[in-house]
XYZ file of C-alpha atoms in Angstrom:
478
model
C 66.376 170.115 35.315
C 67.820 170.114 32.000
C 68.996 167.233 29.578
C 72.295 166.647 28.310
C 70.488 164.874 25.200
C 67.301 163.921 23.777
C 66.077 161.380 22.042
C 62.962 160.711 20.090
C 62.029 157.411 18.917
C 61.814 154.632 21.549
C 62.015 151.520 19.839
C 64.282 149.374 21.522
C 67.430 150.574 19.662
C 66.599 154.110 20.781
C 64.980 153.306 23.990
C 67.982 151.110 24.794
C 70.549 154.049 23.739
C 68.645 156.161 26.038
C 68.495 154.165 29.060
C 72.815 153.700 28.355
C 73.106 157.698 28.481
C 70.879 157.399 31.556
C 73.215 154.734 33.366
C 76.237 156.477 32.614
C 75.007 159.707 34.022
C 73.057 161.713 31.726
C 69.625 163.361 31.969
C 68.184 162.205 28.901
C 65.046 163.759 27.299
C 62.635 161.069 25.691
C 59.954 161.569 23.233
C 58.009 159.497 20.735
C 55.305 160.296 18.510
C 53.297 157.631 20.770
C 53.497 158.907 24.403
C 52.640 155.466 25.479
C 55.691 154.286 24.342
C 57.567 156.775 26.143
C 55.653 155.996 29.686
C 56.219 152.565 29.073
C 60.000 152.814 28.822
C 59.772 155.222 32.366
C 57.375 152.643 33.842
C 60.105 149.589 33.196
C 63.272 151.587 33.618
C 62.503 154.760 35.219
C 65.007 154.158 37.573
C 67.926 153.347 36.035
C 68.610 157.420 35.599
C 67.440 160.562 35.103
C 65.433 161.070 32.388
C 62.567 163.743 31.091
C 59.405 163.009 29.819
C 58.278 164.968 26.938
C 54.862 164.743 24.862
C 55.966 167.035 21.602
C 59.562 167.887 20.125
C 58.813 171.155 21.398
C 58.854 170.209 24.720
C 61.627 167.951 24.097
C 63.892 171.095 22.519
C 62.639 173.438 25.836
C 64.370 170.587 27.760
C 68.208 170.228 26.703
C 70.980 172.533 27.537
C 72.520 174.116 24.971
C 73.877 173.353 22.535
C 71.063 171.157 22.464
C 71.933 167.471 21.090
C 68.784 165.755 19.235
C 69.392 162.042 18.643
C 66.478 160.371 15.668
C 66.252 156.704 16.103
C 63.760 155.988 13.502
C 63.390 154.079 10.138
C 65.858 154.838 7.490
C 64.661 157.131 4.648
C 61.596 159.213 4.603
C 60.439 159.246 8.432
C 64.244 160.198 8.983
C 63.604 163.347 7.007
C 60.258 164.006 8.057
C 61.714 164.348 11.763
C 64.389 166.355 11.134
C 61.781 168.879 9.124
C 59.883 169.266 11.977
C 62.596 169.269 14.592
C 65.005 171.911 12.466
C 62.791 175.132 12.746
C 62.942 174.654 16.789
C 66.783 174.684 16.990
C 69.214 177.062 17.297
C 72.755 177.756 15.421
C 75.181 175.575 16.771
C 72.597 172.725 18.038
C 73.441 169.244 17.168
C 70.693 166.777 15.089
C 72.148 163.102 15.063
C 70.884 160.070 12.994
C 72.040 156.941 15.028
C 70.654 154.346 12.502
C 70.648 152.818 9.364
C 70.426 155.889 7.284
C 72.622 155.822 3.529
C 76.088 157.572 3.328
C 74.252 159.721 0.200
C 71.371 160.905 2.692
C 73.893 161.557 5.260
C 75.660 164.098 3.070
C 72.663 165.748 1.499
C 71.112 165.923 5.072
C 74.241 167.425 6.265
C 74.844 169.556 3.681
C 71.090 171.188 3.950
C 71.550 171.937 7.819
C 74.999 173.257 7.507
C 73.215 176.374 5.357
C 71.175 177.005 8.651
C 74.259 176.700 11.205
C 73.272 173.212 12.602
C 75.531 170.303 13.152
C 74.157 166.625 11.468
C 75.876 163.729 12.563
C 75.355 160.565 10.860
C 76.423 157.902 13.648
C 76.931 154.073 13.122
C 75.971 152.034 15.524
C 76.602 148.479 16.035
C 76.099 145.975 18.001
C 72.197 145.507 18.093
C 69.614 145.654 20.736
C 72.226 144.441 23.209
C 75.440 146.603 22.206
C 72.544 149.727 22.802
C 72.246 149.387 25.769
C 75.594 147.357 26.986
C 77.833 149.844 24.629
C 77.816 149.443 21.161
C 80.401 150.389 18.496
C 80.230 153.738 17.758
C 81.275 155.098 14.112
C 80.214 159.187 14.121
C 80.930 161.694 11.361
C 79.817 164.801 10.797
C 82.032 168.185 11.811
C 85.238 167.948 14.134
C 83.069 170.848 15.895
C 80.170 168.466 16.905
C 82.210 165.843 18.028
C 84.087 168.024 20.670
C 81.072 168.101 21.715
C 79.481 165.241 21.484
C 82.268 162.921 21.212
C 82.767 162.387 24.829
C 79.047 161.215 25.399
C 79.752 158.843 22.964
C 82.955 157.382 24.392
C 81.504 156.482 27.409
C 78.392 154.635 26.264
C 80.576 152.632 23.805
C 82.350 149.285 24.168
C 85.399 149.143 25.685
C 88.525 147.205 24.653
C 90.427 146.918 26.956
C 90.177 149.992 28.461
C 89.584 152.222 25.005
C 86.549 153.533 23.965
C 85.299 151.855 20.571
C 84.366 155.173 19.485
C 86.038 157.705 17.253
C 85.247 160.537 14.974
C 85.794 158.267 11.205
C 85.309 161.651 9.180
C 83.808 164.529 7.678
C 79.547 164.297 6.252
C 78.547 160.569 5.725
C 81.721 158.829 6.794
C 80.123 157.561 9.385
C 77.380 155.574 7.960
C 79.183 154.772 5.041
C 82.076 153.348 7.456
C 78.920 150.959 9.098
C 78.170 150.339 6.057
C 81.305 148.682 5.072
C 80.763 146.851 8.114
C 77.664 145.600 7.463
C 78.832 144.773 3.898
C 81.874 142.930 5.977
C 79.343 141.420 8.154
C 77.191 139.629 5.251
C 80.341 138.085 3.983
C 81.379 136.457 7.441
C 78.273 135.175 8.187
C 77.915 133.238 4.860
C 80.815 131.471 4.691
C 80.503 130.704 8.074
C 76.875 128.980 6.867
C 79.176 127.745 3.678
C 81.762 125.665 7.038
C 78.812 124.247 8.369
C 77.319 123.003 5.089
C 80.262 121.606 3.715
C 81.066 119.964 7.640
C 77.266 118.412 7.472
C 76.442 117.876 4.056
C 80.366 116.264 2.668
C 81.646 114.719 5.908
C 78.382 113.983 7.749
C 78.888 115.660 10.727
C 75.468 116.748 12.698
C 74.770 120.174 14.070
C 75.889 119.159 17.554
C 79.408 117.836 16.967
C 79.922 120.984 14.981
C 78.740 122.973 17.837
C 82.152 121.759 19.357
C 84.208 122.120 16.162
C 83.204 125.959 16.205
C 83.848 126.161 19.763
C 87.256 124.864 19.525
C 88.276 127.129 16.283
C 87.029 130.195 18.836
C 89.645 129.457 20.988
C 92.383 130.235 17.634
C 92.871 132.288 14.244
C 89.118 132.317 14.325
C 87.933 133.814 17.835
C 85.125 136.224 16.730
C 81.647 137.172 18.149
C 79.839 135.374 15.114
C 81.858 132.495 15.083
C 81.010 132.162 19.198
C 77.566 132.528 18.334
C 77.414 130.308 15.083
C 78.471 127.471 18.478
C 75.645 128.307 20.303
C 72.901 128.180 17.208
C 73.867 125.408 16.322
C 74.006 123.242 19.549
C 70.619 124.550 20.158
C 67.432 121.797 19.854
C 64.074 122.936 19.067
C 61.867 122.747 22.001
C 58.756 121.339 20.071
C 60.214 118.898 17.578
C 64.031 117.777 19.385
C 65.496 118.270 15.878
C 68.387 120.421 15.775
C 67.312 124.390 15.576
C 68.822 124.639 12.019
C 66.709 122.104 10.954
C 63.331 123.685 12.027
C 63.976 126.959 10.289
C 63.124 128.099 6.738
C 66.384 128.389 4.738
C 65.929 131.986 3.363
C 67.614 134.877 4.783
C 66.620 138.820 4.250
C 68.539 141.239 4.216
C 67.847 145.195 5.426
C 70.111 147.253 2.251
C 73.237 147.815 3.692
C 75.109 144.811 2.328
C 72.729 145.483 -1.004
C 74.510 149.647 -0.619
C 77.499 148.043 0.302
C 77.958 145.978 -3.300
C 76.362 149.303 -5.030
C 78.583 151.902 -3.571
C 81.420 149.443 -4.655
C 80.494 149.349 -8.031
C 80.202 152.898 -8.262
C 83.538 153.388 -6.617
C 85.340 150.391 -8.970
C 86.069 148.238 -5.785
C 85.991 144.926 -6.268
C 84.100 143.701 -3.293
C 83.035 140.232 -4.950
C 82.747 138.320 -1.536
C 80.217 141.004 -0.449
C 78.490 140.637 -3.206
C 78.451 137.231 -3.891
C 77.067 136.765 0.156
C 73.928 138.968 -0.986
C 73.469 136.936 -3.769
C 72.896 134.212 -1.791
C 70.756 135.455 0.165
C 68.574 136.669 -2.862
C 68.834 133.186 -4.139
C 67.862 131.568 -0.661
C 64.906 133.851 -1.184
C 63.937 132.607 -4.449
C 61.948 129.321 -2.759
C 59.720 128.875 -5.431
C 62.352 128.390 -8.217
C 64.328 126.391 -5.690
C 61.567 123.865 -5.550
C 60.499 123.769 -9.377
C 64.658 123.197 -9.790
C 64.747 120.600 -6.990
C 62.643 118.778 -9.588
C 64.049 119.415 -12.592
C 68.035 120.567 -12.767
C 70.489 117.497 -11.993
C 73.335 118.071 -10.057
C 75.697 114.597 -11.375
C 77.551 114.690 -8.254
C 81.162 113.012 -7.962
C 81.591 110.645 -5.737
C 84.670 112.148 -3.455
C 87.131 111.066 -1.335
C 87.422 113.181 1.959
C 90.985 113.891 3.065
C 91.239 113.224 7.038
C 92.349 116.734 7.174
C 88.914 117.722 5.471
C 87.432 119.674 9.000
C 90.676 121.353 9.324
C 90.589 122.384 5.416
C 87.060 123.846 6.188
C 88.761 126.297 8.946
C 91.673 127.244 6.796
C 89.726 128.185 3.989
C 87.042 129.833 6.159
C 89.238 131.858 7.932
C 91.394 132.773 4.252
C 87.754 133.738 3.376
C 87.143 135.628 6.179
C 90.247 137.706 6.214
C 89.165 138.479 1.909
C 86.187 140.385 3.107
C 88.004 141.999 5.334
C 90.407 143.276 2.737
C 87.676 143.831 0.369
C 85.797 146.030 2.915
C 89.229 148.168 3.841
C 89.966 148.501 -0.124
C 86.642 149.974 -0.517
C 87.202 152.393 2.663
C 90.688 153.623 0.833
C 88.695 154.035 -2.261
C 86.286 156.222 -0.845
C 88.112 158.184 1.303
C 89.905 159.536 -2.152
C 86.082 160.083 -3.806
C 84.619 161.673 -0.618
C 87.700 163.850 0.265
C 87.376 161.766 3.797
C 90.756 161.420 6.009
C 89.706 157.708 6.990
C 92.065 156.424 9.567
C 92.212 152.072 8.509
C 93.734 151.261 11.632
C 91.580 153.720 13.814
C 88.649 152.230 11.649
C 89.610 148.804 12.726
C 89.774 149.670 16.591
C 86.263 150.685 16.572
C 85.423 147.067 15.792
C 87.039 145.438 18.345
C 84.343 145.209 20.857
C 80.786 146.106 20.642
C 80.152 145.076 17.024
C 79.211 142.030 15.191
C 82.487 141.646 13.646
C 84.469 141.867 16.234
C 87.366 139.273 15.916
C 90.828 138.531 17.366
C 92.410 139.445 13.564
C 91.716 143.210 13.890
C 94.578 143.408 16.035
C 96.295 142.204 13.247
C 94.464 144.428 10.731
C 95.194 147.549 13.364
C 98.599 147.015 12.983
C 99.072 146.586 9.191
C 97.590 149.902 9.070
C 99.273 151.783 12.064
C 101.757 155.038 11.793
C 100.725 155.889 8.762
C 101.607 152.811 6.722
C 98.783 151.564 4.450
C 99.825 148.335 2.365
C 97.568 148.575 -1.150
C 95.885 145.827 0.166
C 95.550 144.361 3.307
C 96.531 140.976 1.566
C 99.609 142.165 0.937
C 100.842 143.398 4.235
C 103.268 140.650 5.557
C 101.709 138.776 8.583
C 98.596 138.207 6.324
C 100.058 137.039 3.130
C 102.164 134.814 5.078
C 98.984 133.702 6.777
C 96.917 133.615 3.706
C 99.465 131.751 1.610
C 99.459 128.852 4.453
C 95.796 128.393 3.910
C 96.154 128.212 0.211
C 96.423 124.409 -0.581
C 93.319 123.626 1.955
C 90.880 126.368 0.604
C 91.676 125.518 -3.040
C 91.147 121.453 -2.369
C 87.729 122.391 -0.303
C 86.372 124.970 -2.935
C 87.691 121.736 -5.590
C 85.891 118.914 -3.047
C 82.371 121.617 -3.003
C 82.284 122.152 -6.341
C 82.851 118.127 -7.234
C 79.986 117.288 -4.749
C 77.540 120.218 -5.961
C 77.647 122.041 -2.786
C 77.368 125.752 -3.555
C 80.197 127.698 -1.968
C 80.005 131.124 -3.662
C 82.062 133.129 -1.418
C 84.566 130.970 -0.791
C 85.363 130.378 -4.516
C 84.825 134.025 -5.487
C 87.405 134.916 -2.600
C 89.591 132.493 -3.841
C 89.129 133.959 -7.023
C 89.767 137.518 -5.996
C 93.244 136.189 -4.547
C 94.221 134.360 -7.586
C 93.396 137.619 -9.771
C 95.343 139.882 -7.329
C 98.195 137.561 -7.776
C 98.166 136.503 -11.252
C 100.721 138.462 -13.878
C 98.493 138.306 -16.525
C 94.516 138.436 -16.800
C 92.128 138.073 -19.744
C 91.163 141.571 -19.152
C 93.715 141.917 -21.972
C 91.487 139.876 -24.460
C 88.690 142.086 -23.245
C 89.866 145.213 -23.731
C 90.816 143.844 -27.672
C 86.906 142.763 -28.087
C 85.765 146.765 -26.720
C 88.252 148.020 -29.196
C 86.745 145.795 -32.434
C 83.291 146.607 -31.531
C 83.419 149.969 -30.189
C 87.029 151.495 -30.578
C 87.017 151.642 -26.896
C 90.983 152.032 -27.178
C 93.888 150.371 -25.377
C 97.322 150.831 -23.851
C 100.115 148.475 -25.112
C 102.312 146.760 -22.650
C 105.626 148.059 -24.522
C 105.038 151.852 -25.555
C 103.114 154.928 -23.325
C 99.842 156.251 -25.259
C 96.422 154.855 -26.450
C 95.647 152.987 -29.431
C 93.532 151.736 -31.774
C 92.957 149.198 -34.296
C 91.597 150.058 -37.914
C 89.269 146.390 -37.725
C 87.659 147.427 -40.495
C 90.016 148.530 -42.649
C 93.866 147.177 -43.201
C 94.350 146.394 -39.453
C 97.269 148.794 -38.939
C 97.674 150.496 -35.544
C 97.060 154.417 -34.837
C 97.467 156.494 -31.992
C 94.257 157.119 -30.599
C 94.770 160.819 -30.882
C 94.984 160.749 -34.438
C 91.171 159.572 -34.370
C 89.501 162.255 -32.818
């Protein structure tokens, strides 16, 4: 018997990909450098398909049809290239080596790149969804050559969420696309799930209400504008009691949250491609600064916050869910700006609407406004910024007055909000005529004759700041 696929590395991501091949009709090879790991898996779940046990990658290789498909499901970085050095002398021309987990863009493409020269396919695959969306059908992001997805594509589509009907699965591009594409939505998926935390603070902490009440509140804003995964789930966490104490779950757990690197790649790769994904970034902040507990205490001590007595507005809860969901739909734009940006760098044809299908089901972000965002994007239009496509900056613009009177109420009570004030932020500056960036570019100039463009003539100029002042043509100075 031979295997359709292998894979090697049975933690439960891979172990739970493997059993989903299994169930939807593959013979899967398994192998991990433990062998006990790999009985274990056929001892529990044996059943639920065919599968192939194999002790060495050797064996493993011996096993699969050609052209053989090799899926790693190890730990990002260096145990992702050790595999693939020991796996890439056993292949064949036209074999396929895929990297299903959290593996950077940059890695992607070098890896790529390096078994191209040998006439192997490497396809870096996002995957998300968690342990769950493994084995239930995840979303599936692949890129690598249109050559290995004809082959491999179809495998894919079937273990993936559906939506209604569709696959969530679709080649996104070319070399890295794929991980940098669940990258993004990692990056995507920070920013949600802080201002989420941001609603619930502001809901608890300004207008009193406990964990359980809010429980409801969440449920009910499922049902509208916000029905998403995380804001289903944010219901449940917080209507949960702690077993041992009674207290509310929220209340019995350390307030510091880690983070993995992709929301960390997604704020570097947006730097480095001069998109302005400030939500993003200001959501890994916080967690860095939720980490910091042992300045938090010293400062708990020491910095005063003067608070202002405020006045809630009875509309106050349903201020918190316009400006959430304003906030949400930011990093959503943020995330597609940075997609468009890189898709001119890389040389990737990145499909935004295609893109946002993927996310439907499956993934953590999955929300009722991709529809929305799917059609913005659709037959080829592609707004500059999501923002600006009609439904949403009709949308947006009705949410205005609420977000700016709760990011005005947070900051008078000293209740941190960064992502919903940066987003705010981010709209104002898309929407303002002028910026200072004016006044900036006049500083650069003094102190480094950086140059500038005037508003009324083409060219770039310069000031003599040192000498009488006078204006020249920046060409004239070189």
């Amino acid at each position: 018997m031979s295997a359709q696929i292998g894979v090697t590395g049975l933690a439960v991501m891979g172990a739970n990909l493997a059993r989903n091949l299994a169930r939807n009709g593959y013979t899967v090879a398994l192998h991990n450098r433990s062998v006990a790991k790999t009985d274990a898996l056929l001892a529990a779940h044996g059943d639920e398909g065919n599968f192939i046990r194999t002790e060495s990658l050797q064996e493993l290789v011996d096993s699969l049809e050609k052209p053989r498909r090799v899926l790693i499901m190890v730990k990002a970085g260096a145990p992702v290239d050790s595999v693939i050095d020991q796996l890439t002398p056993l292949l064949e021309e036209g074999d396929i080596v895929i990297d299903a987990g959290n593996s950077h863009y940059e890695d992607t493409r070098r890896r790529e790149a390096a078994l191209a020269e040998k006439g192997l396919h490497f396809v870096g695959v996002g995957v998300s969804g968690g342990e769950e969306g493994a084995l239930l059908g995840p979303s599936i992001m692949p890129g690598g050559s249109r050559e290995s997805y004809d082959s491999l594509g179809p495998m894919l589509e079937k273990i993936s969420a559906k939506y209604n009907g569709e696959p969530c699965c679709a080649w996104v591009g070319t070399d890295g696309a794929g991980h940098f594409v669940k990258m993004v939505h990692n990056g995507i998926e920070y920013a949600d799930m802080q201002v989420i935390g941001e609603a619930y603070d502001l809901l608890r902490s300004a207008a009193g209400i406990e964990p359980a009440e809010q429980a409801e509140i969440f449920r009910e804003w499922n049902t509208g504008q916000l029905s998403s995964f995380l804001i289903e789930i944010t219901a449940e966490v917080l209507a949960h009691k702690d077993g041992k104490t009674g207290k509310p779950f929220v209340d019995v757990v350390v307030d510091s949250a880690g983070q993995k690197g992709t929301g960390r790649w997604t704020v570097v790769s947006g730097l480095d491609l001069g998109s302005p994904v400030s939500g993003i970034a200001e959501s890994v902040f916080a967690r860095a600064l939720s980490s910091q507990r042992g300045q938090r205490a010293e400062a708990q001590e020491v910095l005063t916050g003067a608070e202002t007595e405020v006045q809630l507005p009875e509309t106050f809860v349903e201020d918190v869910r316009q400006a959430l969901y304003a906030s949400k739909l930011v990093s959503y734009a943020q995330g597609m700006d940075m997609l468009a940006a890189a898709a001119k760098e890389y040389g990737w044809d990145l499909r935004l609407d295609e893109i946002a299908s993927l996310w439907r089901a499956g993934c953590i972000i999955r929300a009722e406004l991709l529809d929305d965002i799917m059609k913005a994007y659709e037959g080829g239009k592609a707004p500059a910024n999501l923002l600006l496509d009609p439904a949403f900056a009709e949308s947006i613009a009705a949410a205005v007055p609420a977000w700016r009177r709760v990011v005005a109420t947070a900051v008078q009570l000293g209740i941190p909000v960064p992502v919903f004030s940066s987003s705010l932020a981010y709209y104002d500056g898309l929407r303002r005529r002028r910026l200072p960036a004016a006044l900036t570019q006049g500083l650069r100039d003094l102190f480094g004759a950086h140059t500038y463009n005037r508003v009324d003539e083409e060219g770039t100029f310069h000031t003599l700041w040192s000498g009488d002042r006078s204006e020249v043509s920046a060409v004239d100075t070189h």
